Amino acid sequence: MDSLGKVADFAANTVTATISGDVLSRTALILADCIGAIVGGAAEPDVAALRRRQVGTGPALLIGTDQTRPAGMAALLNGTAGTTLEMDEGNQFCKGHPGMHTVPAALAVSAGRDVSGADFLAAVATGYDVGARVGIATRLRPSMHPHGTWGAICAATAVARLQGADAAQMRHAISLSASLGLSTSRRTMLEGGTVRNVFAGVSGQMGVLAGDMIAAGYTGDHDGVAQVFGHVVSDSFDSEAFAADLGTRWEVSRNYFKMHSCCRYNHAALDALAMLRAAHRFDIDEIAGVVVETYALAVELNDPAPKNVLAGKFSVPFAIATALVNGTTQVQSFTMPNVENPEILALAQKVSVIEDRAMTAMLPHKRPARVSVTLTDGRCLQAATETNRGDWSDPYPATEIREKYLSLTTRLWREEAAIRIWDHVMALADAPSLDPLFSEMAQAPREPSKDTQKDA
């Protein structure tokens, strides 16, 4: 059996009962984190505006509202919402965000289906695993943004499993979804092109479409994964790495969670800055300059004057400056008033970002940074880190992830409802149905949504 055959067999035929409780529990935590990111993002004006223009009738919930849409449209809108705040989890080994490419499609196709909680978690874990393995096995062209590329495979795999695909159908689902990815521009994140925020949503939408195509008898090429990711969007695909340690190394177990509301490449510098500020007391007006030494991918994020919120989330100088001025790196520090704040922008101009090649060589297992703050009295304060907080090797406790979830979901949901939904998700492995979870989420908004057609 070739690598794709092994992966397809694993995705279709791994029995839920044989998946360890630790894997299902970790997947539930990822699900809760994704739901929090989706609800938080759904409160943003541009997401709401897009939601009003995407109308239709269907069973799938637009999370954060009481509205429903067709499954593909719901996956698109929920995935877009979940990406917008840059608070969704990720995986450093595949250099992307498999959770937000998997969860919206899986939730959308499960609406109205007889799916147990354990089977749902198994589908999410499997979709996450297969898509992440593609990211690990390939080196995308440097000009590509990783969102929306192999993410369609995450969604398609989870959907196909939920629809009961056999190994042959699963192979086609994985293979054809490789051709349903986007040709994404990396410049979008650096320039603030907010089209980037829909990339994960489109992957979810394509995953739902792939499920319908498989059910209708469509097929992919014999090994679309190796073809697309070895010859089209990349010149290198490691088939052995794609299928290595199936069922013994689950990528959900190597994920990270985010507390800083910005690109992961900023996080090492922000963690080091937090360590520095905890050890030393100084005022902002005492800062003469800041030097951030870090790895090459982070050095690319060097614009001190981002033009909008998205560009600010992908700027090390802005992230450092807004953290210093606001004393936090949560959602409220990455807003348009902060992007336009003269004090923050003046401070960002004092931040230099430099590559340390020894740090670059530590990727992907470590994401290091060193922050040096020079004060006007000549003192130089310094702190460094090799591992970002929240990584699989330095995880946040579940209590902190729950606090983050509540801070995001209460942007639209009643707090008591958000707490009940968290508890539902944490107990999902033993739930006979997803219906109570969907019902709670539909009733959670503080205010009823406007009628879909009138809202359009």
Short mmCIF file of C-alpha atoms in Angstrom, two decimals:
data_model
loop_
_atom_site.label_atom_id
_atom_site.label_comp_id
_atom_site.label_asym_id
_atom_site.label_seq_id
_atom_site.Cartn_x
_atom_site.Cartn_y
_atom_site.Cartn_z
CA MET A 1 0.00 0.00 0.00
CA ASP A 2 1.40 3.43 -0.90
CA SER A 3 1.48 6.31 1.58
CA LEU A 4 -1.83 7.81 0.51
CA GLY A 5 -3.44 4.37 0.73
CA LYS A 6 -2.12 3.94 4.26
CA VAL A 7 -3.38 7.37 5.29
CA ALA A 8 -6.79 6.79 3.68
CA ASP A 9 -7.12 3.42 5.40
CA PHE A 10 -6.19 5.01 8.72
CA ALA A 11 -8.68 7.85 8.25
CA ALA A 12 -11.58 5.61 7.22
CA ASN A 13 -11.05 2.52 9.34
CA THR A 14 -9.61 3.65 12.67
CA VAL A 15 -12.28 2.62 15.16
CA THR A 16 -13.33 5.39 17.51
CA ALA A 17 -13.13 3.10 20.52
CA THR A 18 -9.44 2.45 19.84
CA ILE A 19 -8.50 6.16 19.99
CA SER A 20 -7.08 7.00 23.38
CA GLY A 21 -9.01 9.12 25.84
CA ASP A 22 -6.13 11.60 25.91
CA VAL A 23 -6.46 12.20 22.16
CA LEU A 24 -10.23 12.70 22.41
CA SER A 25 -9.82 15.01 25.41
CA ARG A 26 -7.24 17.10 23.58
CA THR A 27 -9.54 17.26 20.57
CA ALA A 28 -12.39 18.47 22.80
CA LEU A 29 -10.13 21.24 24.10
CA ILE A 30 -9.28 22.20 20.51
CA LEU A 31 -12.99 22.18 19.64
CA ALA A 32 -13.80 24.49 22.55
CA ASP A 33 -10.96 26.81 21.57
CA CYS A 34 -12.19 26.93 17.97
CA ILE A 35 -15.75 27.67 19.09
CA GLY A 36 -14.44 30.51 21.24
CA ALA A 37 -12.49 31.98 18.33
CA ILE A 38 -15.52 31.68 16.04
CA VAL A 39 -17.89 33.44 18.44
CA GLY A 40 -15.35 36.14 19.18
CA GLY A 41 -14.74 36.74 15.48
CA ALA A 42 -18.46 36.68 14.67
CA ALA A 43 -18.80 39.90 16.69
CA GLU A 44 -16.51 41.80 14.30
CA PRO A 45 -18.29 44.25 11.94
CA ASP A 46 -16.80 42.92 8.71
CA VAL A 47 -17.73 39.34 9.62
CA ALA A 48 -21.28 40.42 10.42
CA ALA A 49 -21.48 42.31 7.12
CA LEU A 50 -20.36 39.24 5.17
CA ARG A 51 -22.86 37.13 7.09
CA ARG A 52 -25.68 39.44 6.04
CA ARG A 53 -24.77 38.99 2.37
CA GLN A 54 -24.53 35.19 2.49
CA VAL A 55 -28.13 34.08 2.73
CA GLY A 56 -29.75 30.69 2.25
CA THR A 57 -31.70 27.98 3.97
CA GLY A 58 -30.05 25.07 5.70
CA PRO A 59 -29.55 23.27 9.01
CA ALA A 60 -26.04 24.39 9.94
CA LEU A 61 -25.66 26.96 12.73
CA LEU A 62 -23.74 30.20 12.32
CA ILE A 63 -21.98 29.98 15.66
CA GLY A 64 -22.42 33.10 17.75
CA THR A 65 -25.86 33.74 16.28
CA ASP A 66 -29.18 31.90 16.15
CA GLN A 67 -29.11 31.82 12.34
CA THR A 68 -28.61 28.77 10.14
CA ARG A 69 -27.33 28.30 6.60
CA PRO A 70 -26.52 25.49 4.15
CA ALA A 71 -23.59 23.44 5.38
CA GLY A 72 -21.01 24.77 2.92
CA MET A 73 -21.97 28.38 3.56
CA ALA A 74 -21.89 27.86 7.33
CA ALA A 75 -18.43 26.30 7.11
CA LEU A 76 -17.26 29.32 5.08
CA LEU A 77 -18.68 31.90 7.49
CA ASN A 78 -17.69 30.12 10.70
CA GLY A 79 -14.18 29.48 9.43
CA THR A 80 -13.84 33.13 8.44
CA ALA A 81 -15.06 34.29 11.85
CA GLY A 82 -12.70 31.90 13.59
CA THR A 83 -9.66 33.25 11.75
CA THR A 84 -10.39 36.95 12.09
CA LEU A 85 -9.10 37.59 15.62
CA GLU A 86 -5.94 35.48 15.23
CA MET A 87 -6.89 33.58 18.39
CA ASP A 88 -7.34 30.10 16.92
CA GLU A 89 -5.02 27.25 17.83
CA GLY A 90 -2.30 25.90 15.56
CA ASN A 91 0.42 23.34 15.01
CA GLN A 92 4.03 24.47 14.71
CA PHE A 93 5.14 21.36 12.83
CA CYS A 94 2.78 21.86 9.89
CA LYS A 95 3.10 25.67 10.14
CA GLY A 96 -0.63 26.27 10.11
CA HIS A 97 -3.95 26.06 11.87
CA PRO A 98 -5.53 22.63 11.30
CA GLY A 99 -8.27 23.14 13.90
CA MET A 100 -9.96 26.05 12.13
CA HIS A 101 -9.67 24.19 8.82
CA THR A 102 -11.39 21.12 10.30
CA VAL A 103 -13.93 22.12 12.96
CA PRO A 104 -16.29 24.43 10.96
CA ALA A 105 -16.84 21.82 8.23
CA ALA A 106 -17.26 18.99 10.74
CA LEU A 107 -19.83 20.96 12.73
CA ALA A 108 -21.68 22.05 9.60
CA VAL A 109 -22.18 18.53 8.19
CA SER A 110 -23.08 17.11 11.61
CA ALA A 111 -26.13 19.35 11.97
CA GLY A 112 -29.20 17.15 11.82
CA ARG A 113 -27.13 13.95 11.66
CA ASP A 114 -27.12 11.13 14.17
CA VAL A 115 -23.52 11.52 15.36
CA SER A 116 -22.22 10.62 18.80
CA GLY A 117 -19.85 12.94 20.58
CA ALA A 118 -17.02 10.41 20.46
CA ASP A 119 -17.45 9.81 16.73
CA PHE A 120 -17.47 13.55 16.12
CA LEU A 121 -14.25 14.05 18.09
CA ALA A 122 -12.67 11.13 16.23
CA ALA A 123 -13.56 12.75 12.90
CA VAL A 124 -12.08 16.08 13.97
CA ALA A 125 -8.90 14.43 15.29
CA THR A 126 -8.55 12.45 12.05
CA GLY A 127 -9.14 15.41 9.75
CA TYR A 128 -6.73 17.50 11.77
CA ASP A 129 -4.13 14.73 11.60
CA VAL A 130 -4.30 14.06 7.87
CA GLY A 131 -4.18 17.72 6.84
CA ALA A 132 -1.41 18.54 9.29
CA ARG A 133 0.62 15.63 7.94
CA VAL A 134 0.44 17.18 4.47
CA GLY A 135 1.78 20.42 5.92
CA ILE A 136 4.59 18.53 7.65
CA ALA A 137 5.50 16.59 4.50
CA THR A 138 5.70 19.57 2.17
CA ARG A 139 7.46 22.89 1.86
CA LEU A 140 5.05 25.38 0.37
CA ARG A 141 6.47 28.02 -1.88
CA PRO A 142 7.65 30.92 0.34
CA SER A 143 5.27 33.27 -1.46
CA MET A 144 2.23 31.24 -0.32
CA HIS A 145 0.23 31.74 2.84
CA PRO A 146 -0.40 28.29 4.39
CA HIS A 147 -4.08 28.95 5.13
CA GLY A 148 -6.46 27.53 2.54
CA THR A 149 -3.93 25.16 0.97
CA TRP A 150 -3.72 21.74 2.68
CA GLY A 151 -6.55 22.88 4.97
CA ALA A 152 -9.14 21.66 2.47
CA ILE A 153 -7.79 18.15 3.14
CA CYS A 154 -8.44 18.59 6.88
CA ALA A 155 -12.06 19.45 6.20
CA ALA A 156 -12.64 16.84 3.51
CA THR A 157 -11.20 14.04 5.63
CA ALA A 158 -13.37 14.89 8.63
CA VAL A 159 -16.47 15.23 6.45
CA ALA A 160 -15.82 11.95 4.62
CA ARG A 161 -15.38 10.12 7.92
CA LEU A 162 -18.61 11.58 9.31
CA GLN A 163 -20.38 10.44 6.15
CA GLY A 164 -19.07 6.89 6.58
CA ALA A 165 -16.63 6.80 3.65
CA ASP A 166 -14.77 3.55 3.11
CA ALA A 167 -11.01 3.51 2.44
CA ALA A 168 -11.42 3.83 -1.33
CA GLN A 169 -13.80 6.79 -1.00
CA MET A 170 -11.55 8.35 1.62
CA ARG A 171 -8.60 8.15 -0.74
CA HIS A 172 -10.58 10.02 -3.36
CA ALA A 173 -11.76 12.57 -0.78
CA ILE A 174 -8.19 13.31 0.28
CA SER A 175 -6.88 13.25 -3.28
CA LEU A 176 -9.49 15.47 -4.89
CA SER A 177 -9.53 17.95 -2.00
CA ALA A 178 -5.83 18.54 -2.67
CA SER A 179 -6.98 20.20 -5.91
CA LEU A 180 -9.63 22.28 -4.13
CA GLY A 181 -7.13 24.44 -2.21
CA LEU A 182 -6.36 28.07 -2.89
CA SER A 183 -3.36 29.79 -4.46
CA THR A 184 -2.88 32.02 -1.44
CA SER A 185 -0.67 35.11 -1.32
CA ARG A 186 1.61 35.54 1.69
CA ARG A 187 1.61 39.28 1.08
CA THR A 188 -1.98 39.51 2.28
CA MET A 189 -0.98 39.06 5.92
CA LEU A 190 1.84 41.60 5.69
CA GLU A 191 -0.15 44.24 3.82
CA GLY A 192 -3.42 43.78 5.71
CA GLY A 193 -5.31 42.21 2.80
CA THR A 194 -8.29 40.84 4.71
CA VAL A 195 -9.10 38.36 1.96
CA ARG A 196 -6.66 36.27 4.01
CA ASN A 197 -9.33 35.91 6.71
CA VAL A 198 -11.55 33.82 4.44
CA PHE A 199 -8.89 31.27 3.42
CA ALA A 200 -9.70 28.83 6.22
CA GLY A 201 -13.42 29.34 5.63
CA VAL A 202 -13.06 28.45 1.97
CA SER A 203 -11.22 25.27 2.99
CA GLY A 204 -14.19 24.30 5.14
CA GLN A 205 -16.56 25.05 2.30
CA MET A 206 -14.46 22.93 -0.06
CA GLY A 207 -14.41 20.12 2.49
CA VAL A 208 -18.21 20.06 2.53
CA LEU A 209 -18.23 20.11 -1.28
CA ALA A 210 -15.72 17.23 -1.35
CA GLY A 211 -18.06 15.18 0.82
CA ASP A 212 -20.92 15.78 -1.60
CA MET A 213 -18.69 14.95 -4.54
CA ILE A 214 -17.61 11.62 -3.04
CA ALA A 215 -21.21 10.73 -2.27
CA ALA A 216 -22.08 11.56 -5.89
CA GLY A 217 -19.28 9.36 -7.26
CA TYR A 218 -16.63 11.93 -8.16
CA THR A 219 -12.99 10.87 -8.02
CA GLY A 220 -9.56 12.43 -7.67
CA ASP A 221 -6.31 11.58 -9.42
CA HIS A 222 -4.42 8.55 -8.15
CA ASP A 223 -2.28 10.57 -5.72
CA GLY A 224 -3.47 14.14 -5.82
CA VAL A 225 -1.66 14.94 -2.59
CA ALA A 226 1.81 14.10 -3.88
CA GLN A 227 1.04 15.71 -7.24
CA VAL A 228 -0.28 19.01 -5.90
CA PHE A 229 2.05 19.34 -2.94
CA GLY A 230 5.08 17.88 -4.66
CA HIS A 231 4.83 19.59 -8.04
CA VAL A 232 2.28 22.42 -8.02
CA VAL A 233 2.43 24.48 -4.82
CA SER A 234 5.76 22.97 -3.79
CA ASP A 235 8.61 21.05 -5.35
CA SER A 236 9.06 18.80 -2.35
CA PHE A 237 6.69 16.24 -0.81
CA ASP A 238 7.91 13.58 1.62
CA SER A 239 5.54 10.63 1.24
CA GLU A 240 7.22 8.73 4.06
CA ALA A 241 6.74 11.61 6.48
CA PHE A 242 3.10 11.87 5.38
CA ALA A 243 2.35 8.35 6.61
CA ALA A 244 4.84 8.06 9.50
CA ASP A 245 3.61 6.90 12.90
CA LEU A 246 -0.07 6.77 11.93
CA GLY A 247 -2.22 6.24 14.98
CA THR A 248 0.69 6.54 17.41
CA ARG A 249 1.54 10.22 16.86
CA TRP A 250 -1.63 12.29 16.74
CA GLU A 251 -1.04 15.88 15.66
CA VAL A 252 -3.80 17.17 17.96
CA SER A 253 -1.45 16.16 20.78
CA ARG A 254 1.28 18.48 19.42
CA ASN A 255 -0.85 21.58 18.93
CA TYR A 256 -0.51 24.97 20.57
CA PHE A 257 -3.06 27.40 21.98
CA LYS A 258 -2.82 31.18 21.66
CA MET A 259 -3.34 33.91 24.23
CA HIS A 260 -1.81 36.75 22.22
CA SER A 261 -4.30 38.02 19.62
CA CYS A 262 -1.81 38.10 16.77
CA CYS A 263 0.35 35.97 14.48
CA ARG A 264 2.19 33.13 16.21
CA TYR A 265 5.49 34.45 14.90
CA ASN A 266 5.09 37.41 17.29
CA HIS A 267 4.60 35.24 20.33
CA ALA A 268 8.19 34.46 21.26
CA ALA A 269 9.03 38.16 21.35
CA LEU A 270 5.87 38.91 23.36
CA ASP A 271 6.62 36.11 25.83
CA ALA A 272 10.15 37.43 26.27
CA LEU A 273 8.82 40.96 26.71
CA ALA A 274 6.43 39.75 29.42
CA MET A 275 9.35 38.07 31.22
CA LEU A 276 11.38 41.27 30.95
CA ARG A 277 8.60 43.45 32.32
CA ALA A 278 8.01 41.05 35.20
CA ALA A 279 11.67 41.33 36.19
CA HIS A 280 12.20 45.08 35.64
CA ARG A 281 10.17 48.21 36.25
CA PHE A 282 10.42 51.06 33.77
CA ASP A 283 8.18 53.64 32.13
CA ILE A 284 7.44 53.74 28.42
CA ASP A 285 8.94 57.20 28.07
CA GLU A 286 12.25 55.78 29.34
CA ILE A 287 12.57 53.49 26.30
CA ALA A 288 15.26 54.56 23.84
CA GLY A 289 15.02 51.48 21.64
CA VAL A 290 13.97 47.83 21.45
CA VAL A 291 15.80 45.09 19.56
CA VAL A 292 14.08 41.78 18.84
CA GLU A 293 16.39 38.97 17.73
CA THR A 294 14.44 36.00 16.45
CA TYR A 295 14.00 33.44 13.65
CA ALA A 296 13.63 34.26 9.97
CA LEU A 297 9.87 33.77 9.65
CA ALA A 298 9.25 36.30 12.41
CA VAL A 299 11.73 38.80 10.99
CA GLU A 300 9.49 39.11 7.96
CA LEU A 301 6.90 40.75 10.23
CA ASN A 302 8.81 44.03 10.53
CA ASP A 303 6.38 46.80 9.46
CA PRO A 304 6.28 49.47 12.19
CA ALA A 305 3.30 51.29 10.64
CA PRO A 306 0.60 48.71 9.76
CA LYS A 307 -2.31 50.09 7.82
CA ASN A 308 -5.08 48.09 9.48
CA VAL A 309 -5.79 45.59 12.27
CA LEU A 310 -4.78 42.52 10.26
CA ALA A 311 -1.44 44.06 9.32
CA GLY A 312 -0.97 45.00 12.98
CA LYS A 313 -1.43 41.39 14.00
CA PHE A 314 1.41 40.51 11.61
CA SER A 315 3.84 43.17 12.83
CA VAL A 316 6.42 42.49 15.54
CA PRO A 317 7.10 46.23 16.12
CA PHE A 318 3.40 47.01 16.50
CA ALA A 319 2.77 43.97 18.73
CA ILE A 320 5.64 44.98 21.02
CA ALA A 321 4.47 48.61 21.12
CA THR A 322 0.80 47.90 21.77
CA ALA A 323 1.74 45.38 24.47
CA LEU A 324 3.89 48.02 26.19
CA VAL A 325 1.28 50.76 25.97
CA ASN A 326 -1.81 48.69 26.78
CA GLY A 327 -0.27 46.16 29.11
CA THR A 328 -2.02 43.31 27.33
CA THR A 329 -1.92 41.40 24.06
CA GLN A 330 -5.55 40.32 24.01
CA VAL A 331 -8.15 41.32 21.44
CA GLN A 332 -8.58 44.86 22.77
CA SER A 333 -4.94 45.70 22.03
CA PHE A 334 -5.31 44.89 18.33
CA THR A 335 -8.00 47.30 17.20
CA MET A 336 -8.09 50.16 14.71
CA PRO A 337 -7.84 52.85 17.41
CA ASN A 338 -4.61 51.20 18.56
CA VAL A 339 -3.32 50.89 14.99
CA GLU A 340 -3.87 54.64 14.66
CA ASN A 341 -2.59 55.55 18.15
CA PRO A 342 0.33 58.02 17.75
CA GLU A 343 1.98 56.85 20.98
CA ILE A 344 1.98 53.22 19.85
CA LEU A 345 3.18 54.08 16.35
CA ALA A 346 6.01 56.24 17.70
CA LEU A 347 7.09 53.40 19.99
CA ALA A 348 6.87 50.87 17.14
CA GLN A 349 9.38 52.98 15.20
CA LYS A 350 11.90 52.28 17.97
CA VAL A 351 11.62 48.49 17.52
CA SER A 352 14.14 46.69 15.32
CA VAL A 353 13.72 43.06 14.28
CA ILE A 354 16.87 41.07 13.45
CA GLU A 355 17.38 37.47 12.42
CA ASP A 356 19.52 35.23 14.59
CA ARG A 357 20.45 32.33 12.32
CA ALA A 358 21.04 30.07 15.28
CA MET A 359 17.42 30.68 16.26
CA THR A 360 16.21 29.96 12.73
CA ALA A 361 18.05 26.64 12.91
CA MET A 362 15.94 25.66 15.93
CA LEU A 363 12.72 25.48 13.87
CA PRO A 364 10.24 23.78 13.98
CA HIS A 365 10.73 22.34 17.46
CA LYS A 366 11.48 25.70 19.05
CA ARG A 367 10.33 29.25 18.33
CA PRO A 368 12.93 31.49 20.03
CA ALA A 369 13.37 35.21 20.54
CA ARG A 370 15.51 37.61 22.56
CA VAL A 371 14.21 41.07 23.46
CA SER A 372 16.58 43.86 24.51
CA VAL A 373 15.18 47.15 25.80
CA THR A 374 17.63 50.06 26.00
CA LEU A 375 16.59 52.83 28.36
CA THR A 376 17.46 56.50 28.17
CA ASP A 377 19.74 56.16 31.21
CA GLY A 378 21.89 53.67 29.26
CA ARG A 379 20.65 50.49 30.92
CA CYS A 380 19.96 47.49 28.65
CA LEU A 381 17.35 45.03 29.90
CA GLN A 382 17.10 41.66 28.26
CA ALA A 383 15.00 38.48 28.29
CA ALA A 384 14.84 35.47 26.00
CA THR A 385 12.79 32.37 25.37
CA GLU A 386 13.12 29.31 23.16
CA THR A 387 9.63 27.89 23.55
CA ASN A 388 6.41 29.86 23.20
CA ARG A 389 3.94 29.53 26.01
CA GLY A 390 1.09 27.32 24.89
CA ASP A 391 3.28 25.02 22.79
CA TRP A 392 2.85 21.29 23.25
CA SER A 393 6.07 21.29 25.31
CA ASP A 394 4.95 24.23 27.50
CA PRO A 395 1.17 24.01 27.51
CA TYR A 396 -1.30 26.39 29.07
CA PRO A 397 -3.43 24.77 31.77
CA ALA A 398 -7.01 24.09 30.72
CA THR A 399 -8.18 26.74 33.18
CA GLU A 400 -6.40 29.46 31.19
CA ILE A 401 -7.82 28.15 27.91
CA ARG A 402 -11.28 28.23 29.49
CA GLU A 403 -10.75 31.84 30.62
CA LYS A 404 -9.75 32.78 27.07
CA TYR A 405 -12.83 30.94 25.69
CA LEU A 406 -15.11 32.87 28.05
CA SER A 407 -13.49 36.20 27.16
CA LEU A 408 -14.23 35.54 23.49
CA THR A 409 -17.64 33.90 23.66
CA THR A 410 -19.11 36.52 25.99
CA ARG A 411 -18.68 39.06 23.20
CA LEU A 412 -21.98 37.61 21.89
CA TRP A 413 -23.15 34.89 24.29
CA ARG A 414 -24.60 35.06 27.79
CA GLU A 415 -21.92 33.95 30.24
CA GLU A 416 -24.01 31.23 31.85
CA ALA A 417 -24.75 29.78 28.41
CA ALA A 418 -21.08 29.92 27.44
CA ILE A 419 -20.17 28.01 30.60
CA ARG A 420 -22.76 25.30 29.85
CA ILE A 421 -21.44 24.95 26.30
CA TRP A 422 -17.88 24.56 27.57
CA ASP A 423 -19.09 21.82 29.90
CA HIS A 424 -20.94 20.12 27.02
CA VAL A 425 -17.80 20.10 24.89
CA MET A 426 -15.61 18.78 27.71
CA ALA A 427 -18.06 15.88 28.19
CA LEU A 428 -18.57 15.24 24.49
CA ALA A 429 -16.68 11.93 24.41
CA ASP A 430 -19.51 10.39 26.44
CA ALA A 431 -22.40 12.22 24.72
CA PRO A 432 -24.76 10.08 22.60
CA SER A 433 -25.62 13.04 20.36
CA LEU A 434 -24.51 16.53 19.35
CA ASP A 435 -28.08 17.84 19.51
CA PRO A 436 -27.82 19.30 23.05
CA LEU A 437 -24.63 21.15 22.09
CA PHE A 438 -26.19 22.64 18.96
CA SER A 439 -29.33 23.58 20.90
CA GLU A 440 -27.33 25.35 23.61
CA MET A 441 -25.26 27.24 21.03
CA ALA A 442 -28.36 28.37 19.13
CA GLN A 443 -29.91 29.75 22.33
CA ALA A 444 -26.73 31.31 23.73
CA PRO A 445 -26.75 34.76 22.02
CA ARG A 446 -27.62 37.65 24.31
CA GLU A 447 -29.91 39.09 21.64
CA PRO A 448 -31.84 37.28 18.89
CA SER A 449 -30.44 37.81 15.41
CA LYS A 450 -32.44 39.72 12.86
CA ASP A 451 -34.40 37.69 10.35
CA THR A 452 -31.91 36.42 7.76
CA GLN A 453 -33.69 37.80 4.72
CA LYS A 454 -34.37 41.20 6.30
CA ASP A 455 -30.80 41.29 7.59
CA ALA A 456 -29.59 40.85 4.02
#
